[in-house]
mmCIF file of C-alpha atoms in Angstrom:
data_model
loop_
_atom_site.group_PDB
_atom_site.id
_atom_site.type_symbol
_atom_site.label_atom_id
_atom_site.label_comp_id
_atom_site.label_asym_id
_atom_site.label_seq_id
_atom_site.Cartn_x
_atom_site.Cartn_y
_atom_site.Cartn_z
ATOM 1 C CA UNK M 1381 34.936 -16.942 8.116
ATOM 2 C CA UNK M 1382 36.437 -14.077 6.412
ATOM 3 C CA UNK M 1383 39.552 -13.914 4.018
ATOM 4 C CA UNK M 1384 42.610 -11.631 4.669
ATOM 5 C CA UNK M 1385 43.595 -11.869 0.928
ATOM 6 C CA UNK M 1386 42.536 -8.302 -0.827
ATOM 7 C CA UNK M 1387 39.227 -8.425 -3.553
ATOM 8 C CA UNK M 1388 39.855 -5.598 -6.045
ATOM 9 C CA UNK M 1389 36.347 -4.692 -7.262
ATOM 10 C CA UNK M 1390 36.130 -3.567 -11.321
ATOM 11 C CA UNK M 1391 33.754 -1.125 -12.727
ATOM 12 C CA UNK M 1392 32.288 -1.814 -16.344
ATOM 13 C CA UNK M 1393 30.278 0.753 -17.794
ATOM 14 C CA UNK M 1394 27.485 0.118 -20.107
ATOM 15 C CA UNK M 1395 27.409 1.419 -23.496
ATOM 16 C CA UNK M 1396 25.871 5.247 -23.224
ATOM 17 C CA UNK M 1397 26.957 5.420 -19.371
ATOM 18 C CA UNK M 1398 30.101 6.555 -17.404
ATOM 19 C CA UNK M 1399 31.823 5.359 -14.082
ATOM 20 C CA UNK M 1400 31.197 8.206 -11.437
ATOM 21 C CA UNK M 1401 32.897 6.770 -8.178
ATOM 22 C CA UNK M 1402 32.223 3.902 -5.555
ATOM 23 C CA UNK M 1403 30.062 4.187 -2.827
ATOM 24 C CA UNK M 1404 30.226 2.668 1.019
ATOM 25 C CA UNK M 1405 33.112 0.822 1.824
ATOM 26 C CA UNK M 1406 34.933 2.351 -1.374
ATOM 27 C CA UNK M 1407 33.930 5.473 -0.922
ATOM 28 C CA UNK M 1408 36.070 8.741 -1.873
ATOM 29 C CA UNK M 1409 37.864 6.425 -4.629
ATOM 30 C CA UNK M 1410 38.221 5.750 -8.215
ATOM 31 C CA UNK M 1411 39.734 2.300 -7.151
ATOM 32 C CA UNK M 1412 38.057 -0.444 -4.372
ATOM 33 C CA UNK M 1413 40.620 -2.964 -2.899
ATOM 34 C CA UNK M 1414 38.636 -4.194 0.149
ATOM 35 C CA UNK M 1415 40.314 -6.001 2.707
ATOM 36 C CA UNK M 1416 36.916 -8.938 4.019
ATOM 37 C CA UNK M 1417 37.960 -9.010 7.436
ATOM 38 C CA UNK M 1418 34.141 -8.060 8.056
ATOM 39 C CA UNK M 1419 31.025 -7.354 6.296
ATOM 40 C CA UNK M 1420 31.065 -4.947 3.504
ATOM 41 C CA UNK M 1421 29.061 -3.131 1.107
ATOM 42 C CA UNK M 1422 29.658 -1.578 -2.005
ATOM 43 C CA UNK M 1423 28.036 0.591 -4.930
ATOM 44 C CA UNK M 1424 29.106 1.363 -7.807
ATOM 45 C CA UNK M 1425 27.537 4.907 -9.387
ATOM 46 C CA UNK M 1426 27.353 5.493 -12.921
ATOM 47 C CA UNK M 1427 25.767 8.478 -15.201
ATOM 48 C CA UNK M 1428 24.624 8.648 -18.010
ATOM 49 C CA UNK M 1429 27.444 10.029 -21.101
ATOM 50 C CA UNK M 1430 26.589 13.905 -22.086
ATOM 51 C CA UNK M 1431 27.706 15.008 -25.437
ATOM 52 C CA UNK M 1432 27.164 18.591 -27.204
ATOM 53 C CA UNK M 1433 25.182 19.397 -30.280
ATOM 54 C CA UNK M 1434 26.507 22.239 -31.831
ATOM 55 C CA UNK M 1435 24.349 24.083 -34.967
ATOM 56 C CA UNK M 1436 25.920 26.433 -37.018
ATOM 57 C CA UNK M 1437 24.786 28.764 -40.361
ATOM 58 C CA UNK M 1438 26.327 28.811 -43.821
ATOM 59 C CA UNK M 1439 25.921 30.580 -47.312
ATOM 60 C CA UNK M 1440 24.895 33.849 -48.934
ATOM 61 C CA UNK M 1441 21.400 34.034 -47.294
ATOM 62 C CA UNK M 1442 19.903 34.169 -43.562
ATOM 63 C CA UNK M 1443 18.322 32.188 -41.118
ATOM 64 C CA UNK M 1444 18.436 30.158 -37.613
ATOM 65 C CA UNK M 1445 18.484 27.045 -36.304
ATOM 66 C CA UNK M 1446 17.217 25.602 -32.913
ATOM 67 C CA UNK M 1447 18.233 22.415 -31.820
ATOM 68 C CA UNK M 1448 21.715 23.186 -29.848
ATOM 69 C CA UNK M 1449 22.692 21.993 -26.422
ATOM 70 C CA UNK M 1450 23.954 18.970 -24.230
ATOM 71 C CA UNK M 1451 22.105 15.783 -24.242
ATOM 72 C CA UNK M 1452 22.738 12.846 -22.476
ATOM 73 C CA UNK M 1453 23.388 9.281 -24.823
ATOM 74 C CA UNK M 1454 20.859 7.863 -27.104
ATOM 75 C CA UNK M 1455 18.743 10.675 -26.711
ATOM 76 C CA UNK M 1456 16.730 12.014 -30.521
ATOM 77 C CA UNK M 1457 17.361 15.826 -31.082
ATOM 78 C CA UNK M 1458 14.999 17.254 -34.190
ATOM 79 C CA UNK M 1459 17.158 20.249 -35.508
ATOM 80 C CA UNK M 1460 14.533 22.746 -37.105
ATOM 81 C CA UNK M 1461 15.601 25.643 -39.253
ATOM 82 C CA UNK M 1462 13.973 28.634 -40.572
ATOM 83 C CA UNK M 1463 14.939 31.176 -43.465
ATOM 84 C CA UNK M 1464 14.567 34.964 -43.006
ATOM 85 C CA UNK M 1465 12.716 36.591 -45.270
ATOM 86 C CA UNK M 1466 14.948 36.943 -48.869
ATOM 87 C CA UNK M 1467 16.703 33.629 -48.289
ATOM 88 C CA UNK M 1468 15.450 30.060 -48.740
ATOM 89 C CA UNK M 1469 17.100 26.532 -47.044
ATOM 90 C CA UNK M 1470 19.327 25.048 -49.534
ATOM 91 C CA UNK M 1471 20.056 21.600 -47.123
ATOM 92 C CA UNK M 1472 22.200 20.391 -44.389
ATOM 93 C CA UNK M 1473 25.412 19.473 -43.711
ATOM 94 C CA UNK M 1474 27.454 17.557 -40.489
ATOM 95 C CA UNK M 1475 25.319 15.287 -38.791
ATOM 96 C CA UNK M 1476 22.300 15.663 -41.138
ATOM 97 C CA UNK M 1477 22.581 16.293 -44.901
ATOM 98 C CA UNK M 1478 20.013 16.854 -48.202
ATOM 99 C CA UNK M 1479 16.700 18.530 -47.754
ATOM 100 C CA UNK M 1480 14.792 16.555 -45.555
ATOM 101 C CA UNK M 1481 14.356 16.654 -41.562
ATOM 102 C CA UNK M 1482 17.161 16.499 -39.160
ATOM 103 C CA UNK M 1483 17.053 14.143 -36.081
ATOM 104 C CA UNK M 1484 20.212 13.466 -34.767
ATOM 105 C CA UNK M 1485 20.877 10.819 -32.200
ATOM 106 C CA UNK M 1486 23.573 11.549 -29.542
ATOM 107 C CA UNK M 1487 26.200 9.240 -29.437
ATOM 108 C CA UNK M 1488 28.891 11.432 -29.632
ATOM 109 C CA UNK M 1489 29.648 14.906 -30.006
ATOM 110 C CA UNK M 1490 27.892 16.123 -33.486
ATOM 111 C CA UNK M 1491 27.441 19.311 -35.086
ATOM 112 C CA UNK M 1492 24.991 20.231 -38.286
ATOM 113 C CA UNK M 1493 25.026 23.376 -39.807
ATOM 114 C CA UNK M 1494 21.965 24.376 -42.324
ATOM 115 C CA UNK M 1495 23.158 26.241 -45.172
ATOM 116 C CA UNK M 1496 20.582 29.060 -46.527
ATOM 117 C CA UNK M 1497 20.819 31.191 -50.403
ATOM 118 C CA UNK M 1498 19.941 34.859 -50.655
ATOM 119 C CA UNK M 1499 16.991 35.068 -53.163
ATOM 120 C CA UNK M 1500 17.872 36.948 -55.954
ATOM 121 C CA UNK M 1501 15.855 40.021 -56.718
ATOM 122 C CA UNK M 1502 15.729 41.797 -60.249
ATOM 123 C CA UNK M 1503 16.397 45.572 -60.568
ATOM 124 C CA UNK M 1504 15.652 46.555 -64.374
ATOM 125 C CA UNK M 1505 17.152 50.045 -65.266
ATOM 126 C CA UNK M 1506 16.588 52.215 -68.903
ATOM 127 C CA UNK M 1507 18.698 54.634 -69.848
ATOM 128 C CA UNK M 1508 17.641 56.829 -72.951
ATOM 129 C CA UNK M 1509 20.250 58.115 -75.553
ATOM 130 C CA UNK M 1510 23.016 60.632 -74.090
ATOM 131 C CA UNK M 1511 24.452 58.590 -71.398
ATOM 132 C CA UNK M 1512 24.034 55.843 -69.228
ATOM 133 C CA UNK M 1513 23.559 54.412 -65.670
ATOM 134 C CA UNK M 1514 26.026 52.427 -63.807
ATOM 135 C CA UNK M 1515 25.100 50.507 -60.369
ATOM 136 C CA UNK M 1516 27.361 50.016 -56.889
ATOM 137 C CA UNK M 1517 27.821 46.995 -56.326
ATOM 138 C CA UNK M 1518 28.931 46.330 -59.844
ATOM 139 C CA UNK M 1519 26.160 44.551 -62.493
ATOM 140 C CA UNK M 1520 24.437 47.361 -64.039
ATOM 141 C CA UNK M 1521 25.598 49.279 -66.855
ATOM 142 C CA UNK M 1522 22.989 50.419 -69.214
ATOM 143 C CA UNK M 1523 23.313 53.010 -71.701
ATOM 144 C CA UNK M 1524 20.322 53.722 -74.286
ATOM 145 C CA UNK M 1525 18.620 50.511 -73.781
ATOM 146 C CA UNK M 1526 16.821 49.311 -70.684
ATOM 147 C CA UNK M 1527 18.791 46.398 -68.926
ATOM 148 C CA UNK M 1528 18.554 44.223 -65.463
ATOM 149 C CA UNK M 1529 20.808 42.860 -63.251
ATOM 150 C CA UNK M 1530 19.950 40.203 -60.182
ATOM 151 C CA UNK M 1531 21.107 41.487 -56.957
ATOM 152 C CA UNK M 1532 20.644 39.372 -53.727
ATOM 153 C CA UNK M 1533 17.795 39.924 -51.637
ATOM 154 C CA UNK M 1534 18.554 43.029 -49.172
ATOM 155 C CA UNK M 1535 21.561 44.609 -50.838
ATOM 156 C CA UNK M 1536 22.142 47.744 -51.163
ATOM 157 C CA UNK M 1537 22.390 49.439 -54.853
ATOM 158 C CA UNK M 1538 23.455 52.868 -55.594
ATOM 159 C CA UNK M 1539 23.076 53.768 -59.167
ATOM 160 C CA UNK M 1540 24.527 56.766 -60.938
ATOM 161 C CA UNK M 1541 23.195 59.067 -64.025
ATOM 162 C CA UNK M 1542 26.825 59.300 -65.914
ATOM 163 C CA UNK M 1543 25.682 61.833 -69.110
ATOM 164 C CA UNK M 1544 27.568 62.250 -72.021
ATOM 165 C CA UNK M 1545 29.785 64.872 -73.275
ATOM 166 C CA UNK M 1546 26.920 67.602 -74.472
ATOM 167 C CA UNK M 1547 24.257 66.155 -72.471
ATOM 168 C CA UNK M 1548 22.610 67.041 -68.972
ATOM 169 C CA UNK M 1549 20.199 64.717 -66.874
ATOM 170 C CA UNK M 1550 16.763 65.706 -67.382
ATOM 171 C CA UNK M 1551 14.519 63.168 -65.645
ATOM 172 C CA UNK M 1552 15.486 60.165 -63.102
ATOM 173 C CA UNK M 1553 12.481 58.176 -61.399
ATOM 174 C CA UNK M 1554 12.784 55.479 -59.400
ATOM 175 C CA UNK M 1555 10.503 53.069 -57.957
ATOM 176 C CA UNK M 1556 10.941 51.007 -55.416
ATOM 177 C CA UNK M 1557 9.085 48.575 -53.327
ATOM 178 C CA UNK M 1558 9.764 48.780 -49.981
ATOM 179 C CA UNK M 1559 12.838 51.350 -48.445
ATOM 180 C CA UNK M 1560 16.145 49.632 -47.792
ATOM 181 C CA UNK M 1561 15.763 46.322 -49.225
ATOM 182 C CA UNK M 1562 15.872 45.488 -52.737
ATOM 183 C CA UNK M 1563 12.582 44.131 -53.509
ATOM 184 C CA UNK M 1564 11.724 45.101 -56.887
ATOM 185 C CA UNK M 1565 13.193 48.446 -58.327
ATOM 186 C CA UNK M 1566 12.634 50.329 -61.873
ATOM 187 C CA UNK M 1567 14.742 53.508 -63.241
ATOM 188 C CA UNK M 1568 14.119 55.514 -65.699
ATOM 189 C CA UNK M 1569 16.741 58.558 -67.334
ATOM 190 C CA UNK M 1570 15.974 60.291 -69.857
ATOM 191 C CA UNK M 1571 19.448 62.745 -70.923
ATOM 192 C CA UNK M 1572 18.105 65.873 -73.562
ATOM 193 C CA UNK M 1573 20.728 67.590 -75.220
ATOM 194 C CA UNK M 1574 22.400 70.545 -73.179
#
């Protein structure tokens, strides 16, 4: 014997999973009021939750990190990171932090974002008597004396001869490591009398 009186079904997700619809005699619905004037069969579907890593870079240095993407709940992500050459990992930050390895597990939306330093490099300049030689960017400014400044890794340095009143370049040698990045880098000028 069936009942005319209306059974509203309820869905109740489990932690980590989300209600996607009813199937069979509920079908097409977010809600299931059945009427049991008859046999009837119901199913309720449920997914599992998705959330979004997101990894992002920070600092004066270079690098990447892998790890980024949509995962579904519970699920252990290891976020790896790598330094380009002239920078060096410093730590983490967001979901992970300090120095050490970075699993995150998805419960939520998370982000982590590894922060990498620009390794600094040492250009040493002398300048003999007569005048003296100033860099761009800013740092060196060396006159009769040999001097250094750290620049970071990469950056390019222009330096200028600037003589004296009376004096006239006579000799500027530079040696440097590798073209277009600041590896390690030597000047010598040497001002006579004009």
């Amino acid at each position: 014997d069936f009942s005319t009186t209306p059974v509203v079904l309820t869905e109740a997700p489990a932690t980590g999973w989300q209600f996607a619809g009813w199937m069979g005699d509920c079908s097409g619905g977010m809600t299931c009021s059945l009427d049991l004037t008859g046999h009837k069969a119901v199913t309720a579907a449920f997914t599992r939750q998705q959330f979004a890593l997101t990894t992002a870079t920070a600092g004066t240095g270079h690098g990447t990190v892998t790890g980024a993407g949509t995962y579904a709940y519970g699920t252990q992500v290891t976020v790896t990171e790598s330094a380009a050459t002239g920078s060096t990992f410093t730590g983490w930050s967001g979901a992970c932090s300090n120095m050490g390895p970075c699993v995150v597990t998805m419960t939520q939306a998370r982000s982590v974002t590894a922060t990498f330093t620009a390794i600094p490099e040492t250009l040493t300049v002398t300048a003999g008597a007569g005048g003296k030689i100033v860099s761009t960017p800013a740092g060196v400014s060396c006159g009769a004396a040999t001097c250094a400044h750290d620049f970071d890794y990469g950056t390019p340095v222009k330096l200028t001869a600037v003589p004296d009143a009376g004096h006239v370049l006579e000799l500027a040698r530079l040696e440097r490591a590798q073209d277009f990045r600041l590896l390690a880098c030597v000047t010598t000028l040497a001002l006579a009398a004009a």
